[in-house]
Amino acid sequence: MSELSRGPELMEKIVSLCKRRGFVYPSSEIYGGFAAVYDYGHLGVELANNVKEAWWKAIVRYRDDIVGLDSAIFTSPRVWEASGHVGGFSDPLAECKSCHSRLRVDHLLEDVGVMADEKMSEEEINALLSEHMKEIKCPKCGKSDFSPAKKFNLLVKSNLGNFTGDWEKEPVYLRGETCQGIYVNFANVLNASRKRLPFGIAQIGKAFRNEITARQFIFRTREFEQMEMQYFTPPDQEMVEYEKLRAIRWQYYLDLGLKEENLKWHKHENLVFYAKEAYDIEYNFPFGFKELEGVHARGNYDLTQHSKFSGQELLYTDPVTNEKYLPHIIECSVGVGRTVLAVITDAYHEEMVDDEIRVVLRFPYKLAPVKVAILPLSKKEELSVPAKEVAQMLREADLTVEYDETQSIGKRYRRQDEIGTPLCVTFDFDSLEDKAVTIRDRDTMEQVRVPISELAAEIKKRLA
Ligand code: ATP
């Protein structure tokens, strides 16, 4: 089996497969599309749910020291003033003077090997832009002439609860990240859960950002889902816990099934003033190594800000020493869509079988959206009725099943390979007599005969 080399060709194949097979559709396509927003189809939902379940299990359910939360998308606008997002959550935007594309200058600079990031001031970024203007090419038209960069705020505004018609003066924001909902609930969770430091709060939910660039498929979207965990520590334990969290998050991706050679750490050199340390886990996407997850040590900045702006004391009292202090926070934060894209990229394989290209998504079994396909050899009722009974039996055994009776068996195998189904079960005329079916393995294509009475147990054994 061969993995395809990274590049635009692989990206095109993934985007096309995702649409064709119902993983991901461009939003509002019948109206000409809606930039940087995507809809998830049946297989995409199943895959994303499996990703979220793996994260939730690893972060919340298998641990005693982390609890879950589902805070609302809307909050008081004060939350975003306190967090610094109203004042400073912005990316540097420049316009190509030739084709008028709006572009993110820190990314254009990175593309020509110049270290830049969104935390730089307008002056710093413009100095770099002028210095490297000739090397930078507009990704759309190839010209090298750009307007000066301006910082553009990424928060998405709404009129929720404001009926004055002048709502833009006092907007309510759609959350730009899920973690603020965690910080503002710190005292509630502490009181309700009776946890002692160190402990964490985790949540999965939608976030919204007015991203400037709308390229790269589900890697960067304006509406997306985040999986975030904020871990509250005594000040002197922050960095010890941080190192533990880094190790845990690396191992998580290996356990998820991503290939280690496609992962790497990136250390932030230009830290925001309050941060102690910041690393990203990068994945080798079709367009190269880019951030998959951030793992950051944030000091006590977040609780300090919310305490200041809300006037509420968010101190923790040490139960042994009675000392009062603001907890420090370490966090891990990753997008569901970015993980889905990483998982699909890692799984995408092509190989020659019988002079034809076989496309296989070699998903780790726990992530595969469909676990088993039931394929009767004929559409005739003689076979379709008992085959459907087998499918239902497996569904009731808690397996995700697809039933398919159209076209040749070879074509049906290929269709299942392309969506990464680990096992296909064929029900043939002999099955009526010997009460057995054939299991075919996605990766080895080997086939074995198994009694129907043992089928569910056999499948579960193979998928374990
Ligand atoms: P980038 O530098 O790529 O814009 P970021 O540093 O702004 O990302 P964070 O604010 O740290 O990202 O968000 C944490 C995680 O949320 C990211 O690592 C990524 O997985 C995900 N994420 C952030 N922005 C988006 C987006 N627009 N679309 C999809 N996922 C996103």
Short mmCIF file of C-alpha atoms and ligand atoms in Angstrom, two decimals:
data_model
loop_
_atom_site.label_atom_id
_atom_site.label_comp_id
_atom_site.label_asym_id
_atom_site.label_seq_id
_atom_site.Cartn_x
_atom_site.Cartn_y
_atom_site.Cartn_z
CA MET A 1 0.00 0.00 0.00
CA SER A 2 1.30 3.41 -0.70
CA GLU A 3 0.65 6.67 1.00
CA LEU A 4 0.47 9.62 -1.40
CA SER A 5 3.10 12.33 -1.12
CA ARG A 6 1.88 15.62 0.32
CA GLY A 7 0.82 18.34 -2.12
CA PRO A 8 -2.14 19.88 -3.94
CA GLU A 9 -2.94 16.62 -5.74
CA LEU A 10 -3.54 14.79 -2.46
CA MET A 11 -5.62 17.69 -1.16
CA GLU A 12 -7.81 17.62 -4.28
CA LYS A 13 -8.33 13.88 -3.96
CA ILE A 14 -9.35 14.21 -0.31
CA VAL A 15 -11.72 17.12 -0.94
CA SER A 16 -13.33 15.29 -3.84
CA LEU A 17 -13.69 12.00 -1.93
CA CYS A 18 -15.16 13.84 1.06
CA LYS A 19 -17.89 15.36 -1.09
CA ARG A 20 -18.54 12.34 -3.30
CA ARG A 21 -18.92 9.94 -0.40
CA GLY A 22 -20.70 12.27 1.99
CA PHE A 23 -18.06 13.16 4.57
CA VAL A 24 -17.98 16.93 4.03
CA TYR A 25 -19.95 19.23 1.72
CA PRO A 26 -19.25 22.89 0.93
CA SER A 27 -21.86 25.00 2.70
CA SER A 28 -24.83 26.41 0.74
CA GLU A 29 -23.48 24.90 -2.45
CA ILE A 30 -26.71 25.34 -4.42
CA TYR A 31 -26.35 29.09 -3.79
CA GLY A 32 -22.79 29.15 -5.05
CA GLY A 33 -21.20 28.24 -1.73
CA PHE A 34 -20.39 30.17 1.44
CA ALA A 35 -16.69 30.68 2.02
CA ALA A 36 -14.87 28.86 4.84
CA VAL A 37 -17.98 27.09 6.12
CA TYR A 38 -18.61 23.36 5.62
CA ASP A 39 -21.40 20.87 6.32
CA TYR A 40 -20.72 17.34 7.53
CA GLY A 41 -22.56 14.49 5.80
CA HIS A 42 -23.45 11.11 7.31
CA LEU A 43 -19.95 9.64 7.24
CA GLY A 44 -18.41 12.92 8.36
CA VAL A 45 -20.71 13.06 11.36
CA GLU A 46 -19.88 9.47 12.32
CA LEU A 47 -16.15 10.13 11.93
CA ALA A 48 -16.27 13.42 13.85
CA ASN A 49 -18.34 11.76 16.60
CA ASN A 50 -15.73 9.00 16.89
CA VAL A 51 -12.98 11.65 17.13
CA LYS A 52 -14.91 13.51 19.84
CA GLU A 53 -15.60 10.30 21.72
CA ALA A 54 -11.91 9.32 21.68
CA TRP A 55 -10.98 12.78 23.01
CA TRP A 56 -13.70 12.83 25.67
CA LYS A 57 -12.75 9.36 26.89
CA ALA A 58 -9.04 10.17 27.08
CA ILE A 59 -9.54 13.57 28.70
CA VAL A 60 -12.63 13.19 30.87
CA ARG A 61 -13.99 9.71 31.29
CA TYR A 62 -10.75 7.88 32.00
CA ARG A 63 -9.63 10.45 34.55
CA ASP A 64 -10.71 11.36 38.02
CA ASP A 65 -9.33 14.89 37.97
CA ILE A 66 -11.12 16.38 34.92
CA VAL A 67 -14.82 17.19 34.62
CA GLY A 68 -16.94 18.15 31.63
CA LEU A 69 -18.80 21.33 30.75
CA ASP A 70 -21.02 22.55 27.93
CA SER A 71 -21.16 26.32 28.22
CA ALA A 72 -23.33 28.40 25.90
CA ILE A 73 -22.05 29.87 22.65
CA PHE A 74 -23.27 33.30 23.76
CA THR A 75 -21.94 35.02 26.86
CA SER A 76 -21.95 38.48 28.30
CA PRO A 77 -19.86 40.70 25.98
CA ARG A 78 -17.80 41.58 29.06
CA VAL A 79 -16.24 38.10 28.85
CA TRP A 80 -14.55 39.06 25.58
CA GLU A 81 -13.44 42.42 26.89
CA ALA A 82 -11.85 40.73 29.90
CA SER A 83 -10.18 38.06 27.80
CA GLY A 84 -8.58 40.68 25.56
CA HIS A 85 -10.39 39.48 22.42
CA VAL A 86 -12.30 42.73 21.81
CA GLY A 87 -9.10 44.71 21.95
CA GLY A 88 -6.56 42.32 20.52
CA PHE A 89 -7.90 39.19 18.83
CA SER A 90 -6.81 40.14 15.36
CA ASP A 91 -4.86 38.93 12.37
CA PRO A 92 -2.84 41.13 9.97
CA LEU A 93 -4.73 41.56 6.70
CA ALA A 94 -3.39 42.96 3.43
CA GLU A 95 -4.99 43.22 0.03
CA CYS A 96 -3.36 42.14 -3.20
CA LYS A 97 -3.42 45.34 -5.28
CA SER A 98 -3.80 43.34 -8.46
CA CYS A 99 -6.63 40.83 -7.80
CA HIS A 100 -7.96 42.34 -4.54
CA SER A 101 -7.67 39.05 -2.62
CA ARG A 102 -7.54 39.57 1.14
CA LEU A 103 -4.61 37.75 2.61
CA ARG A 104 -3.07 36.99 6.01
CA VAL A 105 0.33 38.63 6.01
CA ASP A 106 1.90 36.46 8.74
CA HIS A 107 1.08 33.39 6.61
CA LEU A 108 2.45 35.00 3.41
CA LEU A 109 5.68 35.75 5.26
CA GLU A 110 5.88 32.23 6.70
CA ASP A 111 5.46 30.84 3.18
CA VAL A 112 8.71 32.56 2.13
CA GLY A 113 10.52 31.38 5.26
CA VAL A 114 10.20 34.55 7.36
CA MET A 115 9.20 33.99 11.00
CA ALA A 116 6.08 36.06 11.65
CA ASP A 117 2.94 35.70 13.68
CA GLU A 118 -0.36 37.37 14.44
CA LYS A 119 0.93 38.67 17.78
CA MET A 120 3.30 41.13 16.06
CA SER A 121 2.30 44.80 15.96
CA GLU A 122 1.13 46.43 12.72
CA GLU A 123 4.49 48.26 12.51
CA GLU A 124 6.54 45.08 12.95
CA ILE A 125 4.56 43.14 10.39
CA ASN A 126 4.58 46.01 7.86
CA ALA A 127 8.35 46.34 8.19
CA LEU A 128 8.70 42.65 7.30
CA LEU A 129 6.14 42.96 4.49
CA SER A 130 8.04 45.85 2.85
CA GLU A 131 11.37 44.05 3.24
CA HIS A 132 10.10 40.85 1.60
CA MET A 133 7.44 42.27 -0.77
CA LYS A 134 9.27 41.10 -3.92
CA GLU A 135 9.60 37.48 -2.73
CA ILE A 136 5.96 37.13 -1.71
CA LYS A 137 3.53 36.06 -4.41
CA CYS A 138 -0.23 36.40 -4.16
CA PRO A 139 -1.52 32.79 -3.99
CA LYS A 140 -4.36 33.74 -6.35
CA CYS A 141 -2.77 35.83 -9.12
CA GLY A 142 0.98 35.46 -8.48
CA LYS A 143 1.67 39.23 -8.33
CA SER A 144 3.83 40.83 -5.63
CA ASP A 145 2.14 44.10 -4.80
CA PHE A 146 0.22 44.42 -1.54
CA SER A 147 -1.46 47.16 0.49
CA PRO A 148 0.00 47.75 3.97
CA ALA A 149 -1.21 45.26 6.59
CA LYS A 150 -4.02 46.24 8.95
CA LYS A 151 -5.07 44.31 12.04
CA PHE A 152 -8.53 42.81 11.57
CA ASN A 153 -10.54 41.62 14.60
CA LEU A 154 -11.70 38.02 14.31
CA LEU A 155 -14.67 38.09 16.67
CA VAL A 156 -18.02 37.50 14.98
CA LYS A 157 -20.70 39.95 16.15
CA SER A 158 -24.43 39.47 16.57
CA ASN A 159 -27.55 41.35 17.68
CA LEU A 160 -28.66 38.71 20.20
CA GLY A 161 -30.99 40.29 22.74
CA ASN A 162 -30.55 43.78 21.28
CA PHE A 163 -33.66 45.21 19.62
CA THR A 164 -32.51 48.79 19.14
CA GLY A 165 -31.46 48.60 15.50
CA ASP A 166 -28.18 50.11 16.60
CA TRP A 167 -26.78 46.86 17.90
CA GLU A 168 -23.34 47.27 16.34
CA LYS A 169 -22.53 49.78 19.08
CA GLU A 170 -23.05 47.10 21.73
CA PRO A 171 -22.62 43.78 19.95
CA VAL A 172 -22.85 40.36 21.52
CA TYR A 173 -20.12 38.04 20.29
CA LEU A 174 -20.29 34.47 19.12
CA ARG A 175 -17.55 32.83 21.13
CA GLY A 176 -14.14 32.90 19.46
CA GLU A 177 -12.93 29.97 21.59
CA THR A 178 -14.61 27.60 24.02
CA CYS A 179 -12.20 28.06 26.92
CA GLN A 180 -13.62 31.40 28.09
CA GLY A 181 -16.80 29.53 29.08
CA ILE A 182 -14.57 27.33 31.23
CA TYR A 183 -12.82 30.23 32.98
CA VAL A 184 -16.06 32.02 33.82
CA ASN A 185 -17.48 28.80 35.30
CA PHE A 186 -14.37 28.01 37.35
CA ALA A 187 -15.98 28.93 40.70
CA ASN A 188 -19.25 27.11 39.85
CA VAL A 189 -17.44 23.93 38.92
CA LEU A 190 -15.14 24.13 41.93
CA ASN A 191 -18.11 24.45 44.30
CA ALA A 192 -20.27 21.85 42.59
CA SER A 193 -17.63 19.19 41.98
CA ARG A 194 -15.66 19.71 45.22
CA LYS A 195 -12.46 19.07 43.25
CA ARG A 196 -9.09 19.98 44.69
CA LEU A 197 -6.27 21.49 42.69
CA PRO A 198 -4.88 20.37 40.35
CA PHE A 199 -8.02 19.61 38.36
CA GLY A 200 -9.32 20.30 34.89
CA ILE A 201 -12.47 21.31 33.03
CA ALA A 202 -13.05 20.11 29.47
CA GLN A 203 -15.53 20.95 26.78
CA ILE A 204 -16.31 20.34 23.16
CA GLY A 205 -18.24 22.99 21.28
CA LYS A 206 -18.54 25.40 18.41
CA ALA A 207 -16.42 28.51 18.03
CA PHE A 208 -16.56 31.25 15.40
CA ARG A 209 -13.84 33.41 13.90
CA ASN A 210 -13.84 35.83 11.01
CA GLU A 211 -10.85 34.08 9.44
CA ILE A 212 -9.33 36.12 6.63
CA THR A 213 -8.17 33.26 4.45
CA ALA A 214 -10.74 30.76 3.30
CA ARG A 215 -8.42 28.18 1.78
CA GLN A 216 -7.37 24.76 3.06
CA PHE A 217 -10.76 23.07 3.32
CA ILE A 218 -11.78 22.12 6.89
CA PHE A 219 -8.37 23.06 8.30
CA ARG A 220 -9.44 26.67 8.76
CA THR A 221 -13.12 27.48 8.83
CA ARG A 222 -15.15 30.40 10.17
CA GLU A 223 -17.42 28.10 12.14
CA PHE A 224 -15.66 25.16 13.77
CA GLU A 225 -15.68 22.87 16.76
CA GLN A 226 -13.02 22.90 19.44
CA MET A 227 -12.05 20.33 22.07
CA GLU A 228 -10.41 22.21 24.92
CA MET A 229 -9.23 21.31 28.40
CA GLN A 230 -8.11 23.85 30.97
CA TYR A 231 -6.16 22.45 33.91
CA PHE A 232 -5.97 24.54 37.09
CA THR A 233 -2.80 24.13 39.13
CA PRO A 234 -1.11 25.67 42.18
CA PRO A 235 1.40 28.25 40.87
CA ASP A 236 4.45 26.16 41.74
CA GLN A 237 3.09 23.08 39.96
CA GLU A 238 2.24 24.75 36.65
CA MET A 239 5.34 23.74 34.72
CA VAL A 240 5.49 20.21 36.15
CA GLU A 241 1.89 19.63 35.11
CA TYR A 242 2.60 21.29 31.77
CA GLU A 243 5.34 18.79 30.94
CA LYS A 244 3.00 15.93 31.93
CA LEU A 245 0.25 17.34 29.70
CA ARG A 246 2.63 17.63 26.75
CA ALA A 247 3.59 13.97 27.10
CA ILE A 248 -0.07 12.92 27.46
CA ARG A 249 -1.16 14.83 24.38
CA TRP A 250 1.62 13.38 22.22
CA GLN A 251 0.73 9.85 23.30
CA TYR A 252 -2.95 10.61 22.65
CA TYR A 253 -2.27 11.15 18.94
CA LEU A 254 -0.26 7.94 18.71
CA ASP A 255 -3.12 6.08 20.43
CA LEU A 256 -5.55 7.74 18.04
CA GLY A 257 -3.58 6.03 15.29
CA LEU A 258 -1.73 8.92 13.61
CA LYS A 259 1.72 8.02 12.31
CA GLU A 260 4.45 9.46 14.49
CA GLU A 261 6.48 10.64 11.49
CA ASN A 262 3.55 12.90 10.58
CA LEU A 263 3.63 14.69 13.94
CA LYS A 264 6.07 17.20 15.36
CA TRP A 265 6.39 19.78 18.11
CA HIS A 266 6.66 23.47 17.33
CA LYS A 267 7.82 25.76 20.10
CA HIS A 268 6.48 29.34 20.11
CA GLU A 269 9.35 31.81 20.21
CA ASN A 270 7.22 34.94 20.38
CA LEU A 271 5.13 34.44 23.52
CA VAL A 272 2.30 36.69 24.71
CA PHE A 273 3.45 38.51 27.84
CA TYR A 274 1.62 36.29 30.35
CA ALA A 275 2.46 32.91 28.80
CA LYS A 276 5.08 30.71 30.44
CA GLU A 277 5.56 28.39 27.52
CA ALA A 278 3.67 27.42 24.38
CA TYR A 279 4.05 24.48 22.04
CA ASP A 280 1.91 23.30 19.14
CA ILE A 281 1.60 19.75 17.94
CA GLU A 282 1.85 20.01 14.17
CA TYR A 283 0.56 17.46 11.67
CA ASN A 284 1.83 16.85 8.17
CA PHE A 285 -1.30 17.96 6.29
CA PRO A 286 -1.43 17.78 2.46
CA PHE A 287 -0.08 21.36 2.51
CA GLY A 288 2.74 20.55 4.96
CA PHE A 289 3.27 20.64 8.73
CA LYS A 290 0.73 22.99 10.38
CA GLU A 291 -0.77 23.42 13.83
CA LEU A 292 -3.11 20.67 14.91
CA GLU A 293 -3.24 21.42 18.63
CA GLY A 294 -1.96 24.06 21.02
CA VAL A 295 -0.56 23.05 24.44
CA HIS A 296 0.05 26.19 26.47
CA ALA A 297 1.06 27.27 29.97
CA ARG A 298 -0.91 30.48 30.61
CA GLY A 299 0.04 31.53 34.16
CA ASN A 300 -2.85 33.11 36.10
CA TYR A 301 -3.74 35.64 33.39
CA ASP A 302 -7.23 34.32 32.58
CA LEU A 303 -8.55 34.19 36.13
CA THR A 304 -6.86 37.53 36.93
CA GLN A 305 -8.70 39.19 34.05
CA HIS A 306 -12.09 37.68 34.82
CA SER A 307 -11.71 38.47 38.48
CA LYS A 308 -10.83 42.09 37.63
CA PHE A 309 -13.65 42.62 35.11
CA SER A 310 -16.38 40.77 37.03
CA GLY A 311 -15.41 42.02 40.48
CA GLN A 312 -15.75 38.43 41.74
CA GLU A 313 -13.06 36.78 43.78
CA LEU A 314 -11.84 33.70 41.94
CA LEU A 315 -9.25 32.67 44.52
CA TYR A 316 -8.70 29.09 45.57
CA THR A 317 -8.19 28.21 49.21
CA ASP A 318 -5.67 25.46 49.82
CA PRO A 319 -7.46 22.97 52.11
CA VAL A 320 -4.25 22.12 54.01
CA THR A 321 -2.46 25.44 54.38
CA ASN A 322 -5.51 27.72 54.02
CA GLU A 323 -3.42 29.80 51.66
CA LYS A 324 -5.50 31.72 49.06
CA TYR A 325 -4.26 32.17 45.53
CA LEU A 326 -5.32 32.40 41.90
CA PRO A 327 -4.77 29.06 40.18
CA HIS A 328 -2.48 28.89 37.16
CA ILE A 329 -3.76 27.32 33.97
CA ILE A 330 -2.34 24.94 31.43
CA GLU A 331 -4.44 24.02 28.42
CA CYS A 332 -4.71 21.81 25.40
CA SER A 333 -6.88 22.89 22.51
CA VAL A 334 -7.63 21.23 19.19
CA GLY A 335 -10.20 21.55 16.43
CA VAL A 336 -12.49 18.64 15.52
CA GLY A 337 -12.28 19.54 11.81
CA ARG A 338 -8.48 19.72 11.90
CA THR A 339 -8.36 16.32 13.56
CA VAL A 340 -10.77 14.89 10.99
CA LEU A 341 -8.57 16.23 8.17
CA ALA A 342 -5.44 14.81 9.83
CA VAL A 343 -7.11 11.42 10.30
CA ILE A 344 -8.29 11.30 6.66
CA THR A 345 -4.88 12.41 5.37
CA ASP A 346 -3.13 9.76 7.47
CA ALA A 347 -5.57 7.10 6.28
CA TYR A 348 -5.54 7.91 2.54
CA HIS A 349 -3.84 5.18 0.49
CA GLU A 350 -3.85 4.12 -3.13
CA GLU A 351 -2.64 0.82 -4.53
CA MET A 352 -2.85 -1.18 -7.75
CA VAL A 353 -5.14 -4.22 -7.56
CA ASP A 354 -5.98 -6.13 -10.77
CA ASP A 355 -4.75 -3.21 -12.91
CA GLU A 356 -7.04 -0.79 -11.12
CA ILE A 357 -6.33 1.80 -8.48
CA ARG A 358 -7.82 0.80 -5.14
CA VAL A 359 -8.40 3.81 -2.87
CA VAL A 360 -8.43 2.79 0.78
CA LEU A 361 -8.96 4.92 3.85
CA ARG A 362 -7.05 2.89 6.41
CA PHE A 363 -8.79 4.41 9.41
CA PRO A 364 -7.88 3.03 12.81
CA TYR A 365 -10.86 0.77 13.56
CA LYS A 366 -12.20 2.88 16.41
CA LEU A 367 -12.47 5.91 14.12
CA ALA A 368 -13.97 4.20 11.05
CA PRO A 369 -17.42 5.71 10.44
CA VAL A 370 -18.84 2.37 9.30
CA LYS A 371 -17.49 -0.72 11.06
CA VAL A 372 -19.03 -3.40 8.90
CA ALA A 373 -20.84 -3.64 5.57
CA ILE A 374 -23.37 -6.36 4.80
CA LEU A 375 -23.33 -7.34 1.15
CA PRO A 376 -25.76 -9.99 -0.15
CA LEU A 377 -24.49 -11.68 -3.30
CA SER A 378 -27.84 -11.08 -5.00
CA LYS A 379 -30.59 -8.49 -4.63
CA LYS A 380 -33.21 -11.23 -4.71
CA GLU A 381 -35.42 -11.47 -1.66
CA GLU A 382 -34.14 -14.96 -1.05
CA LEU A 383 -30.84 -13.38 0.03
CA SER A 384 -31.76 -9.77 0.82
CA VAL A 385 -34.24 -10.65 3.57
CA PRO A 386 -31.88 -12.84 5.66
CA ALA A 387 -28.95 -10.49 4.91
CA LYS A 388 -30.94 -7.55 6.28
CA GLU A 389 -31.64 -9.62 9.39
CA VAL A 390 -27.91 -10.11 9.85
CA ALA A 391 -27.38 -6.34 9.42
CA GLN A 392 -30.01 -5.60 12.07
CA MET A 393 -28.50 -8.16 14.43
CA LEU A 394 -25.13 -6.38 14.17
CA ARG A 395 -26.71 -2.94 14.67
CA GLU A 396 -28.29 -4.21 17.85
CA ALA A 397 -24.85 -5.47 18.90
CA ASP A 398 -23.84 -1.78 18.81
CA LEU A 399 -21.96 -1.79 15.50
CA THR A 400 -22.28 0.88 12.80
CA VAL A 401 -23.48 -1.06 9.77
CA GLU A 402 -24.06 -0.26 6.13
CA TYR A 403 -26.21 -2.52 3.97
CA ASP A 404 -25.45 -2.46 0.23
CA GLU A 405 -26.96 -4.69 -2.44
CA THR A 406 -26.33 -2.70 -5.63
CA GLN A 407 -23.75 -3.52 -8.37
CA SER A 408 -21.09 -6.22 -8.44
CA ILE A 409 -19.47 -7.45 -5.28
CA GLY A 410 -16.09 -6.11 -6.48
CA LYS A 411 -17.49 -2.61 -6.86
CA ARG A 412 -19.15 -2.81 -3.45
CA TYR A 413 -15.84 -3.84 -1.83
CA ARG A 414 -14.15 -0.84 -3.46
CA ARG A 415 -16.88 1.49 -2.21
CA GLN A 416 -16.37 0.25 1.33
CA ASP A 417 -12.57 0.48 1.02
CA GLU A 418 -12.93 4.09 -0.07
CA ILE A 419 -14.84 5.00 3.10
CA GLY A 420 -12.54 2.94 5.31
CA THR A 421 -14.94 0.18 6.42
CA PRO A 422 -12.73 -2.38 8.19
CA LEU A 423 -14.89 -5.45 7.46
CA CYS A 424 -17.28 -6.55 4.73
CA VAL A 425 -19.61 -9.50 5.25
CA THR A 426 -20.97 -11.30 2.18
CA PHE A 427 -24.14 -13.30 2.40
CA ASP A 428 -24.30 -15.84 -0.44
CA PHE A 429 -26.52 -18.73 -1.51
CA ASP A 430 -24.47 -21.18 0.61
CA SER A 431 -25.29 -19.01 3.65
CA LEU A 432 -28.88 -20.27 3.41
CA GLU A 433 -27.60 -23.81 3.91
CA ASP A 434 -24.53 -23.57 6.13
CA LYS A 435 -25.74 -20.55 8.18
CA ALA A 436 -22.33 -18.95 7.69
CA VAL A 437 -21.04 -15.80 5.96
CA THR A 438 -17.72 -14.59 4.58
CA ILE A 439 -15.80 -11.81 6.32
CA ARG A 440 -13.40 -9.84 4.13
CA ASP A 441 -10.68 -7.70 5.70
CA ARG A 442 -10.16 -4.16 4.32
CA ASP A 443 -6.37 -4.14 4.62
CA THR A 444 -5.33 -7.70 3.76
CA MET A 445 -8.40 -8.44 1.57
CA GLU A 446 -8.32 -11.94 3.11
CA GLN A 447 -11.61 -13.77 3.45
CA VAL A 448 -12.78 -16.25 6.08
CA ARG A 449 -16.02 -18.13 6.61
CA VAL A 450 -17.73 -17.56 9.97
CA PRO A 451 -20.98 -19.02 11.43
CA ILE A 452 -23.67 -16.31 11.70
CA SER A 453 -24.19 -17.27 15.33
CA GLU A 454 -20.58 -16.21 16.06
CA LEU A 455 -20.47 -13.22 13.71
CA ALA A 456 -21.00 -10.35 16.18
CA ALA A 457 -18.41 -11.75 18.60
CA GLU A 458 -15.91 -12.39 15.78
CA ILE A 459 -16.31 -8.84 14.42
CA LYS A 460 -15.90 -7.31 17.86
CA LYS A 461 -12.78 -9.40 18.45
CA ARG A 462 -11.28 -8.18 15.18
CA LEU A 463 -12.17 -4.55 15.83
CA ALA A 464 -10.89 -4.53 19.42
P1 ATP B 1 -3.96 29.19 13.70
O1 ATP B 1 -2.61 29.76 14.08
O2 ATP B 1 -3.90 28.01 12.79
O3 ATP B 1 -4.95 30.24 13.27
P2 ATP B 1 -4.62 29.44 16.43
O4 ATP B 1 -3.26 29.43 17.06
O5 ATP B 1 -5.33 30.73 16.26
O6 ATP B 1 -4.58 28.62 15.06
P3 ATP B 1 -5.95 28.52 18.74
O7 ATP B 1 -6.61 29.80 19.01
O8 ATP B 1 -4.81 28.12 19.61
O9 ATP B 1 -5.53 28.44 17.22
O10 ATP B 1 -7.06 27.39 18.71
C1 ATP B 1 -6.82 26.08 19.17
C2 ATP B 1 -7.10 25.05 18.11
O11 ATP B 1 -8.40 25.25 17.54
C3 ATP B 1 -6.15 25.07 16.94
O12 ATP B 1 -4.98 24.34 17.23
C4 ATP B 1 -6.97 24.40 15.86
O13 ATP B 1 -6.92 22.98 15.96
C5 ATP B 1 -8.37 24.87 16.16
N1 ATP B 1 -8.71 26.02 15.34
C6 ATP B 1 -8.41 27.31 15.56
N2 ATP B 1 -8.90 28.09 14.58
C7 ATP B 1 -9.55 27.27 13.73
C8 ATP B 1 -10.28 27.46 12.52
N3 ATP B 1 -10.48 28.67 12.04
N4 ATP B 1 -10.80 26.38 11.90
C9 ATP B 1 -10.63 25.14 12.39
N5 ATP B 1 -9.95 24.89 13.53
C10 ATP B 1 -9.42 25.92 14.20
#
